[in-house]
């Protein structure tokens, strides 16, 4: 098949209102900010027809989508037969029931890639990230036949609005943990939290995960631009994502934001 990307004059990158760098950032933040999308697979039962399913998702340390699916689900059977998938995510979904709102004005991203089972090592990183986004999944994961899938990205389609239409390469979403912007100063930040703010960490695991543990039972083990890791005695490793990426100047702000969200949840119970 001949590649036609860019032949439509309305979509030529040199005629867009933004550049590819800004488009990549917009697509990335839209995708990181959402929690569910439409997974499109090729039906094994109905001769390769497109098949759509609503799925929650998380994002792993490398920037890949993480899915937790039941092995009896139709889309899991489809992936076993043909690993090509697309995950469609749209912003502004809270307004989609308003007949006066044009949903086509909302930004959207389609991630195209190949889905495969996560390895045991990958699951150790993926599971806490997924549980943070969908806390209830921890309970039924242990009692039902669910597995983790990762999606290795091959192409990305981003539409951020008029003049913001791009095809993007996988590098737009790729994350290299070794090059994290907080890598250099993370050890100091982790030590500070463990020395002075265990009460705040205990509130975070209680607010986000419902674990009522004393401050002595929690210990921060790592932090990166997207979130932090807390070990909880007798409960294992827990992930807490920031609402926005952090950098060395905003890390404290992001941690404080997470603590406030957790305490607000506790106050509302």
Coordinates of C-alpha atoms in Angstrom, one line a residue:
X1 CA 0.0 0.0 0.0
X2 CA 1.4 3.4 -0.9
X3 CA 1.9 5.9 1.9
X4 CA -0.4 8.8 1.4
X5 CA 0.3 10.8 4.6
X6 CA 0.8 14.4 3.8
X7 CA -0.6 14.4 0.2
X8 CA -3.8 16.1 1.3
X9 CA -3.0 19.8 1.2
X10 CA -5.3 20.5 4.2
X11 CA -3.1 18.2 6.3
X12 CA 0.4 19.2 5.1
X13 CA 2.5 19.8 8.2
X14 CA 3.9 23.0 6.8
X15 CA 0.3 24.4 6.6
X16 CA -0.7 23.6 10.2
X17 CA -1.1 26.2 12.9
X18 CA 1.4 24.4 15.2
X19 CA 4.6 22.5 14.7
X20 CA 5.2 18.8 15.2
X21 CA 6.9 19.3 18.6
X22 CA 3.8 21.1 19.9
X23 CA 1.5 18.5 18.4
X24 CA 3.5 15.7 20.1
X25 CA 3.2 17.5 23.4
X26 CA -0.5 18.0 23.0
X27 CA -1.1 14.4 22.0
X28 CA 0.9 13.1 24.8
X29 CA -0.9 15.2 27.5
X30 CA -4.3 14.3 26.1
X31 CA -3.4 10.6 26.2
X32 CA -1.9 10.8 29.7
X33 CA -4.8 12.8 31.0
X34 CA -7.6 10.4 30.0
X35 CA -8.4 7.2 31.7
X36 CA -10.4 5.2 29.1
X37 CA -10.8 5.0 25.4
X38 CA -12.2 2.8 22.6
X39 CA -10.1 -0.3 21.8
X40 CA -10.5 -1.3 18.2
X41 CA -9.5 -4.9 17.3
X42 CA -10.1 -7.1 14.2
X43 CA -12.9 -9.6 14.9
X44 CA -11.8 -13.2 14.9
X45 CA -15.4 -14.3 15.1
X46 CA -16.8 -12.1 12.3
X47 CA -14.1 -12.3 9.6
X48 CA -11.8 -9.5 10.4
X49 CA -14.5 -6.7 10.8
X50 CA -13.5 -3.8 13.1
X51 CA -14.6 -4.4 16.7
X52 CA -14.8 -1.6 19.3
X53 CA -14.7 -2.0 23.1
X54 CA -14.6 0.6 25.8
X55 CA -11.5 0.0 28.0
X56 CA -9.7 1.7 30.9
X57 CA -6.0 2.0 30.4
X58 CA -2.8 3.1 32.1
X59 CA 0.6 4.0 30.8
X60 CA 3.8 2.1 31.5
X61 CA 7.3 3.4 32.3
X62 CA 8.1 3.5 28.5
X63 CA 5.0 5.4 27.5
X64 CA 3.1 2.4 26.2
X65 CA -0.7 1.8 26.9
X66 CA -1.4 -0.9 29.4
X67 CA -4.7 -2.8 29.2
X68 CA -6.1 -5.3 31.7
X69 CA -8.5 -7.7 29.9
X70 CA -10.4 -10.8 30.7
X71 CA -9.3 -13.8 28.7
X72 CA -13.0 -14.5 27.9
X73 CA -13.4 -11.0 26.4
X74 CA -14.0 -10.8 22.7
X75 CA -11.2 -8.2 22.2
X76 CA -8.7 -10.6 23.9
X77 CA -9.6 -13.4 21.5
X78 CA -9.2 -10.9 18.6
X79 CA -5.7 -9.9 19.8
X80 CA -4.7 -13.5 20.0
X81 CA -5.7 -13.9 16.3
X82 CA -4.3 -10.6 15.1
X83 CA -2.2 -8.3 17.3
X84 CA -3.0 -5.1 15.5
X85 CA -5.0 -2.7 17.6
X86 CA -6.0 1.0 17.8
X87 CA -6.8 2.8 21.0
X88 CA -8.9 6.0 20.4
X89 CA -9.1 8.6 23.1
X90 CA -11.0 11.9 23.0
X91 CA -11.0 15.0 25.3
X92 CA -14.1 16.8 26.5
X93 CA -16.2 13.7 26.9
X94 CA -18.1 15.3 29.8
X95 CA -19.9 17.5 27.2
X96 CA -20.8 14.8 24.7
X97 CA -24.4 14.5 26.0
X98 CA -25.1 18.2 25.3
X99 CA -26.7 18.4 21.8
X100 CA -25.3 21.9 21.3
X101 CA -21.7 20.7 21.8
X102 CA -19.9 19.6 18.6
X103 CA -17.8 16.7 19.7
X104 CA -15.7 17.0 16.5
X105 CA -14.1 20.1 18.0
X106 CA -12.6 18.1 20.8
X107 CA -9.0 16.9 20.6
X108 CA -8.4 13.3 20.0
X109 CA -5.7 10.7 19.6
X110 CA -5.6 7.3 17.9
X111 CA -2.7 5.1 19.0
X112 CA -2.0 2.3 16.5
X113 CA 0.2 -0.6 17.6
X114 CA 0.6 -4.3 18.4
X115 CA -0.8 -5.8 21.6
X116 CA 0.9 -8.6 23.4
X117 CA 1.0 -10.2 26.9
X118 CA 3.1 -8.4 29.4
X119 CA 6.0 -10.4 30.8
X120 CA 6.1 -11.2 34.6
X121 CA 8.8 -8.5 35.0
X122 CA 6.7 -5.9 33.1
X123 CA 3.7 -6.7 35.2
X124 CA 5.5 -5.7 38.3
X125 CA 5.7 -2.2 36.9
X126 CA 2.4 -2.1 35.1
X127 CA 0.1 -3.4 37.8
X128 CA 0.6 -0.6 40.3
X129 CA 0.2 2.0 37.6
X130 CA -3.1 0.4 36.4
X131 CA -4.4 0.0 40.0
X132 CA -3.9 3.7 40.6
X133 CA -6.0 4.7 37.7
X134 CA -8.6 2.0 38.4
X135 CA -8.3 1.1 42.1
X136 CA -11.2 -1.4 42.0
X137 CA -9.3 -3.6 39.5
X138 CA -7.0 -4.8 42.2
X139 CA -9.7 -6.9 43.8
X140 CA -11.2 -8.6 40.7
X141 CA -7.8 -9.1 39.1
X142 CA -7.0 -11.6 41.8
X143 CA -10.3 -13.5 41.5
X144 CA -10.9 -13.6 37.8
X145 CA -9.0 -14.6 34.7
X146 CA -7.5 -11.2 33.8
X147 CA -4.2 -10.5 32.1
X148 CA -2.1 -7.4 31.3
X149 CA -1.5 -6.4 27.7
X150 CA 1.0 -3.8 26.5
X151 CA 0.6 -2.0 23.2
X152 CA 3.9 -1.4 21.3
X153 CA 3.1 1.8 19.4
X154 CA 3.7 2.1 15.6
X155 CA 1.8 5.2 14.6
X156 CA -0.2 8.0 16.3
X157 CA -2.9 10.1 14.8
X158 CA -3.5 13.4 16.5
X159 CA -6.2 16.0 15.9
X160 CA -6.0 18.9 18.3
X161 CA -8.4 21.1 16.4
X162 CA -8.3 23.2 13.2
X163 CA -4.8 23.4 11.9
X164 CA -3.6 20.8 14.5
X165 CA -3.7 17.6 12.5
X166 CA -0.6 15.3 12.4
X167 CA 0.6 11.8 12.0
X168 CA 3.2 11.2 14.7
X169 CA 5.9 8.5 15.1
X170 CA 6.1 6.3 18.3
X171 CA 8.9 8.6 19.5
X172 CA 6.2 11.2 20.3
X173 CA 5.1 9.0 23.2
X174 CA 8.4 7.2 24.0
X175 CA 9.7 7.6 27.5
X176 CA 13.3 6.6 28.5
X177 CA 13.3 6.2 32.3
X178 CA 17.1 6.6 32.3
X179 CA 16.7 10.2 30.9
X180 CA 13.9 11.3 33.3
X181 CA 14.1 15.0 34.0
X182 CA 14.1 14.3 37.8
X183 CA 16.7 11.5 37.7
X184 CA 19.6 13.7 39.0
X185 CA 17.8 15.0 42.1
X186 CA 15.4 12.2 42.8
X187 CA 17.5 10.6 45.6
X188 CA 17.4 13.8 47.6
X189 CA 13.7 14.3 47.1
X190 CA 13.0 10.7 48.2
X191 CA 15.2 11.1 51.3
X192 CA 13.4 14.3 52.3
X193 CA 10.0 12.8 52.0
X194 CA 11.0 9.8 54.1
X195 CA 12.6 11.9 56.8
X196 CA 9.9 14.6 57.1
X197 CA 6.7 13.7 55.4
X198 CA 5.6 10.2 56.1
X199 CA 2.3 11.4 57.4
X200 CA 1.6 13.0 54.0
X201 CA 2.5 9.7 52.3
X202 CA 0.3 7.7 54.7
X203 CA -2.6 10.1 53.7
X204 CA -1.9 9.6 50.0
X205 CA -2.1 5.8 50.2
X206 CA -5.2 6.0 52.4
X207 CA -6.9 8.6 50.1
X208 CA -6.0 6.9 46.8
X209 CA -6.1 3.3 47.9
X210 CA -8.1 3.1 51.1
X211 CA -5.2 1.7 53.1
X212 CA -5.3 3.0 56.7
X213 CA -1.7 2.5 57.7
X214 CA 0.6 4.4 60.2
X215 CA 3.3 6.8 58.8
X216 CA 6.0 4.3 59.9
X217 CA 4.5 1.7 57.4
X218 CA 5.2 3.8 54.3
X219 CA 8.4 4.6 52.5
X220 CA 8.9 6.4 49.2
X221 CA 11.3 4.5 47.0
X222 CA 11.4 6.6 43.7
X223 CA 10.0 9.6 42.0
X224 CA 9.9 10.6 38.3
X225 CA 8.3 13.4 36.3
X226 CA 5.0 11.5 36.1
X227 CA 4.6 10.3 39.7
X228 CA 6.1 8.6 42.7
X229 CA 6.4 5.1 44.2
X230 CA 5.5 4.3 47.8
X231 CA 6.1 0.9 49.5
X232 CA 3.5 0.0 52.1
X233 CA 4.4 -2.5 54.7
X234 CA 2.5 -5.8 54.1
X235 CA 0.7 -4.2 51.1
X236 CA 3.5 -3.9 48.6
X237 CA 4.4 -1.3 46.0
X238 CA 2.0 1.5 45.1
X239 CA 2.1 4.1 42.4
X240 CA 0.7 7.7 42.6
X241 CA 0.6 9.6 39.4
X242 CA 0.8 13.4 39.3
X243 CA -2.0 15.3 37.6
X244 CA 0.7 17.1 35.5
X245 CA 4.3 16.3 34.7
X246 CA 6.9 17.6 37.2
X247 CA 10.3 19.1 36.7
X248 CA 12.9 20.1 39.3
X249 CA 11.1 23.5 39.9
X250 CA 7.6 22.1 40.2
X251 CA 8.2 18.7 42.0
X252 CA 7.2 20.1 45.4
X253 CA 4.1 21.6 43.9
X254 CA 3.1 18.3 42.3
X255 CA 3.6 16.3 45.5
X256 CA 1.5 18.9 47.5
X257 CA -1.2 18.7 44.8
X258 CA -1.4 14.9 45.2
X259 CA -1.5 15.2 49.0
X260 CA -4.4 17.7 48.8
X261 CA -6.3 15.5 46.4
X262 CA -5.9 12.5 48.7
X263 CA -6.9 14.5 51.8
X264 CA -9.9 15.9 50.0
X265 CA -11.1 12.3 49.3
X266 CA -10.6 11.4 52.9
X267 CA -12.6 14.4 54.0
X268 CA -15.5 13.5 51.7
X269 CA -15.9 10.0 53.1

